[in-house]
Amino acid sequence: MPRPKLLLPALLTIVGVAVLCTLGTWQWLRMSEKRFFIERLEAQAKAAPVQLSADGGWPKLDLTRAQAKGSYLDGMASVRTTIAAGPPGSRQLSGFGRWIFQGFRLDDGMTILVNRGFVPESRFAAIAPATGAATVTGYLRAAETRNSFTPADLPQQREFYTRDPEAIAAALGIGAVAPLYLEAERQGDGLTPPAGVDVNELIARIPDNHLQYALTWWGLALTLIGVFAAYALQARRRPDPEG
């Protein structure tokens, strides 16, 4: 048989290795960013929360721990969701249910939406709006974005499928609200709805598989190099009919 030519396989191998190494490097960089983000959350959970006010100096980072002092407004809306069950031994509500949203007016006049927490669907009918003055500690969250699979909201029924402060506020008749909403921290045993977010469980649920992915891509690059080397070695051992 004629000796196979190596130029095209070599070029394809170079391109493939470059792509795989790029993907591996990108995952390595994402790992650093993710771990910095997790460390920030862990540090915030132990520190005093940022005090929210109408001066406009709010933190812009998603999941910044903050505290609001003011009063709940009348009415509430819900956002449908599903909460996965926690690991063995965890105490949390899970399953199909809703996030409970209410307007909250700060003492200095600014209005923000508060996500009071998760309620299983079977217990939703028993939930009443919170009333009166309160101090809410939690985490500032950016509005969720919709995608092609997100069902249409039902603003007339105050039912939503994304945590969108502007749309929810409009349905509640609140008017202008802060672009971020405040996700309340969990209080009590975590089994009484609405159950707020537990930052430790939140951190535990943040995926951090980037090192595994990086090693996978780099391993595939080495495998591709090995395949080409074996192919080239076999090609060199074949007799050249023109030699």
Short mmCIF file of N, CA, C and O in Angstrom, two decimals, residues 29-131:
data_model
loop_
_atom_site.label_atom_id
_atom_site.label_comp_id
_atom_site.label_asym_id
_atom_site.label_seq_id
_atom_site.Cartn_x
_atom_site.Cartn_y
_atom_site.Cartn_z
N LEU A 29 -9.75 29.47 33.70
CA LEU A 29 -10.00 30.86 34.09
C LEU A 29 -11.36 31.00 34.76
O LEU A 29 -11.52 31.75 35.73
N ARG A 30 -12.38 30.30 34.25
CA ARG A 30 -13.71 30.32 34.85
C ARG A 30 -13.66 29.75 36.27
O ARG A 30 -14.39 30.20 37.15
N MET A 31 -12.80 28.76 36.49
CA MET A 31 -12.67 28.20 37.83
C MET A 31 -12.19 29.27 38.81
O MET A 31 -12.71 29.38 39.94
N SER A 32 -11.22 30.06 38.40
CA SER A 32 -10.72 31.13 39.27
C SER A 32 -11.81 32.15 39.57
O SER A 32 -11.98 32.59 40.72
N GLU A 33 -12.58 32.53 38.55
CA GLU A 33 -13.66 33.49 38.75
C GLU A 33 -14.73 32.92 39.68
O GLU A 33 -15.23 33.62 40.56
N LYS A 34 -15.10 31.65 39.47
CA LYS A 34 -16.14 31.04 40.29
C LYS A 34 -15.70 30.94 41.75
O LYS A 34 -16.49 31.22 42.66
N ARG A 35 -14.45 30.57 41.98
CA ARG A 35 -13.99 30.43 43.36
C ARG A 35 -13.87 31.78 44.05
O ARG A 35 -14.12 31.89 45.25
N PHE A 36 -13.52 32.81 43.31
CA PHE A 36 -13.52 34.16 43.88
C PHE A 36 -14.93 34.57 44.26
O PHE A 36 -15.17 35.16 45.32
N PHE A 37 -15.91 34.24 43.41
CA PHE A 37 -17.31 34.54 43.68
C PHE A 37 -17.79 33.81 44.93
O PHE A 37 -18.45 34.41 45.80
N ILE A 38 -17.45 32.55 45.07
CA ILE A 38 -17.86 31.77 46.24
C ILE A 38 -17.20 32.32 47.50
O ILE A 38 -17.85 32.43 48.56
N GLU A 39 -15.94 32.68 47.42
CA GLU A 39 -15.25 33.24 48.57
C GLU A 39 -15.88 34.56 48.99
O GLU A 39 -15.96 34.87 50.19
N ARG A 40 -16.34 35.35 48.01
CA ARG A 40 -17.01 36.61 48.33
C ARG A 40 -18.31 36.35 49.10
O ARG A 40 -18.61 37.02 50.09
N LEU A 41 -19.08 35.36 48.66
CA LEU A 41 -20.31 35.03 49.36
C LEU A 41 -20.03 34.55 50.78
O LEU A 41 -20.74 34.92 51.73
N GLU A 42 -19.02 33.71 50.93
CA GLU A 42 -18.68 33.20 52.26
C GLU A 42 -18.26 34.33 53.19
O GLU A 42 -18.63 34.35 54.38
N ALA A 43 -17.51 35.30 52.66
CA ALA A 43 -17.08 36.43 53.48
C ALA A 43 -18.27 37.31 53.85
O ALA A 43 -18.38 37.79 54.99
N GLN A 44 -19.17 37.53 52.90
CA GLN A 44 -20.33 38.38 53.16
C GLN A 44 -21.25 37.76 54.21
O GLN A 44 -21.88 38.47 55.01
N ALA A 45 -21.37 36.44 54.20
CA ALA A 45 -22.25 35.77 55.14
C ALA A 45 -21.81 36.01 56.58
O ALA A 45 -22.62 35.94 57.50
N LYS A 46 -20.52 36.32 56.79
CA LYS A 46 -19.99 36.55 58.13
C LYS A 46 -19.88 38.03 58.47
O LYS A 46 -19.56 38.37 59.62
N ALA A 47 -20.12 38.90 57.49
CA ALA A 47 -19.94 40.34 57.70
C ALA A 47 -21.30 41.04 57.86
O ALA A 47 -22.35 40.47 57.58
N ALA A 48 -21.24 42.28 58.32
CA ALA A 48 -22.46 43.07 58.46
C ALA A 48 -23.02 43.40 57.08
O ALA A 48 -22.26 43.70 56.15
N PRO A 49 -24.34 43.36 56.91
CA PRO A 49 -24.92 43.66 55.60
C PRO A 49 -24.84 45.14 55.25
O PRO A 49 -24.78 46.00 56.14
N VAL A 50 -24.85 45.43 53.96
CA VAL A 50 -24.90 46.81 53.48
C VAL A 50 -26.29 47.37 53.76
O VAL A 50 -27.30 46.69 53.52
N GLN A 51 -26.37 48.59 54.28
CA GLN A 51 -27.66 49.22 54.55
C GLN A 51 -28.19 49.89 53.28
O GLN A 51 -27.50 50.70 52.66
N LEU A 52 -29.40 49.53 52.89
CA LEU A 52 -30.00 50.10 51.68
C LEU A 52 -30.66 51.44 51.99
O LEU A 52 -31.29 51.61 53.04
N SER A 53 -30.51 52.37 51.06
CA SER A 53 -31.13 53.68 51.21
C SER A 53 -31.43 54.24 49.83
O SER A 53 -31.08 53.64 48.82
N ALA A 54 -32.10 55.39 49.81
CA ALA A 54 -32.51 55.99 48.54
C ALA A 54 -31.42 56.85 47.91
O ALA A 54 -31.67 57.50 46.90
N ASP A 55 -30.22 56.85 48.44
CA ASP A 55 -29.18 57.73 47.91
C ASP A 55 -28.58 57.21 46.61
O ASP A 55 -27.75 57.88 45.98
N GLY A 56 -28.99 56.01 46.21
CA GLY A 56 -28.50 55.47 44.93
C GLY A 56 -27.15 54.79 45.01
O GLY A 56 -26.64 54.33 44.00
N GLY A 57 -26.56 54.71 46.19
CA GLY A 57 -25.24 54.11 46.31
C GLY A 57 -25.27 52.63 46.58
O GLY A 57 -24.47 52.12 47.35
N TRP A 58 -26.21 51.92 45.97
CA TRP A 58 -26.34 50.48 46.21
C TRP A 58 -25.24 49.71 45.51
O TRP A 58 -24.77 50.11 44.44
N PRO A 59 -24.84 48.59 46.11
CA PRO A 59 -23.88 47.72 45.40
C PRO A 59 -24.50 47.21 44.10
O PRO A 59 -25.70 46.96 44.02
N LYS A 60 -23.68 47.07 43.09
CA LYS A 60 -24.17 46.59 41.80
C LYS A 60 -23.95 45.09 41.61
O LYS A 60 -24.42 44.53 40.63
N LEU A 61 -23.23 44.46 42.53
CA LEU A 61 -22.93 43.05 42.36
C LEU A 61 -24.12 42.18 42.75
O LEU A 61 -24.75 42.40 43.79
N ASP A 62 -24.40 41.19 41.91
CA ASP A 62 -25.43 40.23 42.23
C ASP A 62 -25.02 39.44 43.47
O ASP A 62 -23.84 39.14 43.67
N LEU A 63 -26.00 39.14 44.32
CA LEU A 63 -25.77 38.38 45.55
C LEU A 63 -24.89 39.14 46.54
O LEU A 63 -24.00 38.56 47.18
N THR A 64 -25.14 40.43 46.70
CA THR A 64 -24.50 41.22 47.74
C THR A 64 -25.42 41.24 48.96
O THR A 64 -26.61 41.53 48.85
N ARG A 65 -24.89 40.91 50.12
CA ARG A 65 -25.71 40.88 51.34
C ARG A 65 -26.08 42.30 51.75
O ARG A 65 -25.22 43.19 51.81
N ALA A 66 -27.36 42.51 52.01
CA ALA A 66 -27.85 43.86 52.30
C ALA A 66 -29.00 43.79 53.29
O ALA A 66 -29.58 42.73 53.54
N GLN A 67 -29.33 44.95 53.85
CA GLN A 67 -30.43 45.04 54.82
C GLN A 67 -31.31 46.23 54.50
O GLN A 67 -30.82 47.31 54.16
N ALA A 68 -32.62 46.02 54.59
CA ALA A 68 -33.59 47.08 54.31
C ALA A 68 -34.45 47.30 55.54
O ALA A 68 -34.96 46.34 56.13
N LYS A 69 -34.65 48.56 55.92
CA LYS A 69 -35.51 48.93 57.04
C LYS A 69 -36.67 49.76 56.51
O LYS A 69 -36.46 50.76 55.83
N GLY A 70 -37.89 49.32 56.80
CA GLY A 70 -39.05 50.04 56.29
C GLY A 70 -40.32 49.28 56.61
O GLY A 70 -40.45 48.68 57.69
N SER A 71 -41.26 49.28 55.65
CA SER A 71 -42.56 48.65 55.86
C SER A 71 -43.00 47.92 54.60
O SER A 71 -42.75 48.40 53.47
N TYR A 72 -43.70 46.79 54.79
CA TYR A 72 -44.26 46.06 53.67
C TYR A 72 -45.46 46.81 53.10
O TYR A 72 -46.23 47.44 53.84
N LEU A 73 -45.63 46.72 51.79
CA LEU A 73 -46.78 47.28 51.12
C LEU A 73 -47.85 46.20 50.93
O LEU A 73 -47.55 45.01 50.95
N ASP A 74 -49.09 46.64 50.71
CA ASP A 74 -50.18 45.69 50.53
C ASP A 74 -50.00 44.89 49.25
O ASP A 74 -49.44 45.37 48.26
N GLY A 75 -50.52 43.66 49.26
CA GLY A 75 -50.51 42.81 48.07
C GLY A 75 -49.25 41.98 47.96
O GLY A 75 -48.19 42.34 48.48
N MET A 76 -49.38 40.85 47.26
CA MET A 76 -48.22 40.01 47.01
C MET A 76 -48.39 39.31 45.68
O MET A 76 -49.50 39.15 45.16
N ALA A 77 -47.27 38.92 45.11
CA ALA A 77 -47.24 38.19 43.84
C ALA A 77 -46.40 36.94 44.04
O ALA A 77 -45.66 36.82 45.03
N SER A 78 -46.53 36.01 43.10
CA SER A 78 -45.77 34.77 43.22
C SER A 78 -45.05 34.46 41.92
O SER A 78 -45.50 34.84 40.84
N VAL A 79 -43.93 33.78 42.05
CA VAL A 79 -43.14 33.33 40.90
C VAL A 79 -43.03 31.82 41.01
O VAL A 79 -42.49 31.29 41.99
N ARG A 80 -43.55 31.12 40.03
CA ARG A 80 -43.53 29.65 40.07
C ARG A 80 -42.10 29.13 39.89
O ARG A 80 -41.32 29.66 39.10
N THR A 81 -41.79 28.08 40.64
CA THR A 81 -40.44 27.53 40.60
C THR A 81 -40.47 26.09 41.10
O THR A 81 -41.51 25.60 41.57
N THR A 82 -39.36 25.43 40.99
CA THR A 82 -39.17 24.10 41.55
C THR A 82 -37.85 24.06 42.30
O THR A 82 -36.82 24.45 41.75
N ILE A 83 -37.89 23.62 43.54
CA ILE A 83 -36.69 23.55 44.37
C ILE A 83 -36.29 22.09 44.52
O ILE A 83 -37.09 21.25 44.95
N ALA A 84 -35.06 21.79 44.16
CA ALA A 84 -34.57 20.41 44.30
C ALA A 84 -34.37 20.07 45.77
O ALA A 84 -34.04 20.94 46.58
N ALA A 85 -34.57 18.80 46.10
CA ALA A 85 -34.36 18.36 47.47
C ALA A 85 -32.88 18.50 47.83
O ALA A 85 -32.00 18.28 47.00
N GLY A 86 -32.61 18.83 49.08
CA GLY A 86 -31.24 19.00 49.53
C GLY A 86 -30.58 17.67 49.85
O GLY A 86 -31.21 16.61 49.78
N PRO A 87 -29.32 17.70 50.23
CA PRO A 87 -28.61 16.46 50.59
C PRO A 87 -29.20 15.86 51.86
O PRO A 87 -29.92 16.54 52.60
N PRO A 88 -28.91 14.61 52.15
CA PRO A 88 -29.41 13.98 53.37
C PRO A 88 -29.06 14.79 54.61
O PRO A 88 -27.93 15.26 54.76
N GLY A 89 -30.05 14.99 55.47
CA GLY A 89 -29.81 15.74 56.69
C GLY A 89 -30.14 17.22 56.59
O GLY A 89 -30.18 17.91 57.60
N SER A 90 -30.35 17.74 55.38
CA SER A 90 -30.68 19.15 55.23
C SER A 90 -32.14 19.37 55.61
O SER A 90 -32.98 18.49 55.45
N ARG A 91 -32.43 20.57 56.11
CA ARG A 91 -33.78 20.91 56.51
C ARG A 91 -34.26 22.04 55.61
O ARG A 91 -33.98 23.22 55.87
N GLN A 92 -34.96 21.68 54.56
CA GLN A 92 -35.45 22.70 53.65
C GLN A 92 -36.70 22.21 52.93
O GLN A 92 -36.92 21.01 52.79
N LEU A 93 -37.50 23.17 52.53
CA LEU A 93 -38.67 22.87 51.72
C LEU A 93 -38.22 22.64 50.28
O LEU A 93 -37.26 23.27 49.82
N SER A 94 -38.90 21.77 49.58
CA SER A 94 -38.51 21.49 48.20
C SER A 94 -39.74 21.09 47.40
O SER A 94 -40.84 20.96 47.93
N GLY A 95 -39.52 20.88 46.11
CA GLY A 95 -40.60 20.48 45.23
C GLY A 95 -41.15 21.65 44.43
O GLY A 95 -40.55 22.72 44.33
N PHE A 96 -42.33 21.45 43.85
CA PHE A 96 -42.98 22.48 43.05
C PHE A 96 -43.64 23.50 43.97
O PHE A 96 -44.32 23.13 44.93
N GLY A 97 -43.43 24.78 43.69
CA GLY A 97 -44.02 25.82 44.54
C GLY A 97 -43.81 27.20 43.95
O GLY A 97 -43.70 27.36 42.73
N ARG A 98 -43.72 28.18 44.83
CA ARG A 98 -43.62 29.58 44.38
C ARG A 98 -42.74 30.39 45.32
O ARG A 98 -42.66 30.12 46.53
N TRP A 99 -42.11 31.41 44.73
CA TRP A 99 -41.47 32.46 45.50
C TRP A 99 -42.52 33.52 45.79
O TRP A 99 -43.32 33.87 44.92
N ILE A 100 -42.51 34.07 47.00
CA ILE A 100 -43.49 35.09 47.40
C ILE A 100 -42.82 36.46 47.36
O ILE A 100 -41.84 36.71 48.04
N PHE A 101 -43.40 37.37 46.54
CA PHE A 101 -42.85 38.71 46.38
C PHE A 101 -43.81 39.75 46.94
O PHE A 101 -45.02 39.67 46.73
N GLN A 102 -43.23 40.74 47.63
CA GLN A 102 -44.00 41.89 48.12
C GLN A 102 -43.18 43.16 47.95
O GLN A 102 -41.94 43.13 47.98
N GLY A 103 -43.93 44.26 47.81
CA GLY A 103 -43.26 45.55 47.80
C GLY A 103 -42.83 45.93 49.21
O GLY A 103 -43.48 45.56 50.20
N PHE A 104 -41.73 46.66 49.31
CA PHE A 104 -41.19 47.06 50.60
C PHE A 104 -40.67 48.49 50.46
O PHE A 104 -39.80 48.77 49.63
N ARG A 105 -41.24 49.40 51.27
CA ARG A 105 -40.82 50.81 51.19
C ARG A 105 -39.85 51.12 52.31
O ARG A 105 -40.15 50.94 53.49
N LEU A 106 -38.66 51.56 51.92
CA LEU A 106 -37.64 51.92 52.90
C LEU A 106 -38.07 53.16 53.68
O LEU A 106 -38.91 53.95 53.22
N ASP A 107 -37.49 53.34 54.83
CA ASP A 107 -37.84 54.47 55.68
C ASP A 107 -37.61 55.80 54.99
O ASP A 107 -38.29 56.79 55.29
N ASP A 108 -36.66 55.86 54.05
CA ASP A 108 -36.38 57.12 53.36
C ASP A 108 -37.16 57.25 52.05
O ASP A 108 -36.91 58.16 51.27
N GLY A 109 -38.10 56.32 51.78
CA GLY A 109 -39.00 56.48 50.64
C GLY A 109 -38.74 55.58 49.45
O GLY A 109 -39.63 55.41 48.62
N MET A 110 -37.55 55.00 49.32
CA MET A 110 -37.25 54.12 48.20
C MET A 110 -38.05 52.83 48.32
O MET A 110 -38.30 52.33 49.42
N THR A 111 -38.48 52.27 47.18
CA THR A 111 -39.25 51.03 47.18
C THR A 111 -38.46 49.92 46.49
O THR A 111 -37.86 50.14 45.43
N ILE A 112 -38.47 48.75 47.10
CA ILE A 112 -37.79 47.59 46.54
C ILE A 112 -38.71 46.38 46.69
O ILE A 112 -39.56 46.35 47.59
N LEU A 113 -38.57 45.42 45.82
CA LEU A 113 -39.31 44.17 45.97
C LEU A 113 -38.52 43.21 46.85
O LEU A 113 -37.29 43.12 46.72
N VAL A 114 -39.23 42.51 47.71
CA VAL A 114 -38.61 41.51 48.59
C VAL A 114 -39.16 40.14 48.22
O VAL A 114 -40.38 39.95 48.14
N ASN A 115 -38.25 39.22 47.99
CA ASN A 115 -38.63 37.82 47.83
C ASN A 115 -38.60 37.21 49.23
O ASN A 115 -37.55 36.93 49.78
N ARG A 116 -39.78 37.00 49.80
CA ARG A 116 -39.87 36.53 51.18
C ARG A 116 -39.43 35.08 51.32
O ARG A 116 -39.07 34.65 52.42
N GLY A 117 -39.50 34.30 50.23
CA GLY A 117 -39.05 32.92 50.31
C GLY A 117 -39.93 31.97 49.54
O GLY A 117 -40.88 32.37 48.85
N PHE A 118 -39.62 30.69 49.68
CA PHE A 118 -40.28 29.63 48.91
C PHE A 118 -41.44 29.02 49.70
O PHE A 118 -41.34 28.81 50.91
N VAL A 119 -42.52 28.75 48.96
CA VAL A 119 -43.70 28.09 49.54
C VAL A 119 -44.09 26.92 48.64
O VAL A 119 -44.29 27.11 47.44
N PRO A 120 -44.20 25.69 49.17
CA PRO A 120 -44.70 24.59 48.35
C PRO A 120 -46.11 24.89 47.85
O PRO A 120 -46.90 25.54 48.55
N GLU A 121 -46.43 24.42 46.67
CA GLU A 121 -47.73 24.72 46.07
C GLU A 121 -48.88 24.30 46.97
O GLU A 121 -49.90 25.00 47.05
N SER A 122 -48.74 23.18 47.67
CA SER A 122 -49.82 22.69 48.52
C SER A 122 -50.11 23.59 49.71
O SER A 122 -51.17 23.47 50.35
N ARG A 123 -49.17 24.49 50.02
CA ARG A 123 -49.34 25.36 51.19
C ARG A 123 -49.48 26.83 50.80
O ARG A 123 -49.53 27.71 51.66
N PHE A 124 -49.55 27.08 49.51
CA PHE A 124 -49.59 28.46 49.03
C PHE A 124 -50.85 29.19 49.49
O PHE A 124 -50.80 30.37 49.85
N ALA A 125 -52.00 28.53 49.49
CA ALA A 125 -53.26 29.18 49.83
C ALA A 125 -53.27 29.72 51.25
O ALA A 125 -54.05 30.64 51.57
N ALA A 126 -52.43 29.18 52.12
CA ALA A 126 -52.42 29.61 53.52
C ALA A 126 -51.51 30.81 53.77
O ALA A 126 -51.46 31.33 54.90
N ILE A 127 -50.80 31.26 52.76
CA ILE A 127 -49.84 32.36 52.92
C ILE A 127 -50.55 33.70 52.76
O ILE A 127 -51.27 33.92 51.78
N ALA A 128 -50.34 34.58 53.72
CA ALA A 128 -50.92 35.92 53.67
C ALA A 128 -49.81 36.96 53.50
O ALA A 128 -48.65 36.69 53.83
N PRO A 129 -50.14 38.14 52.96
CA PRO A 129 -49.12 39.18 52.83
C PRO A 129 -48.57 39.60 54.19
O PRO A 129 -49.30 39.62 55.19
N ALA A 130 -47.30 39.92 54.24
CA ALA A 130 -46.71 40.48 55.46
C ALA A 130 -47.16 41.92 55.59
O ALA A 130 -47.43 42.61 54.60
N THR A 131 -47.28 42.39 56.83
CA THR A 131 -47.75 43.76 57.07
C THR A 131 -46.85 44.44 58.09
O THR A 131 -46.18 43.79 58.90
#
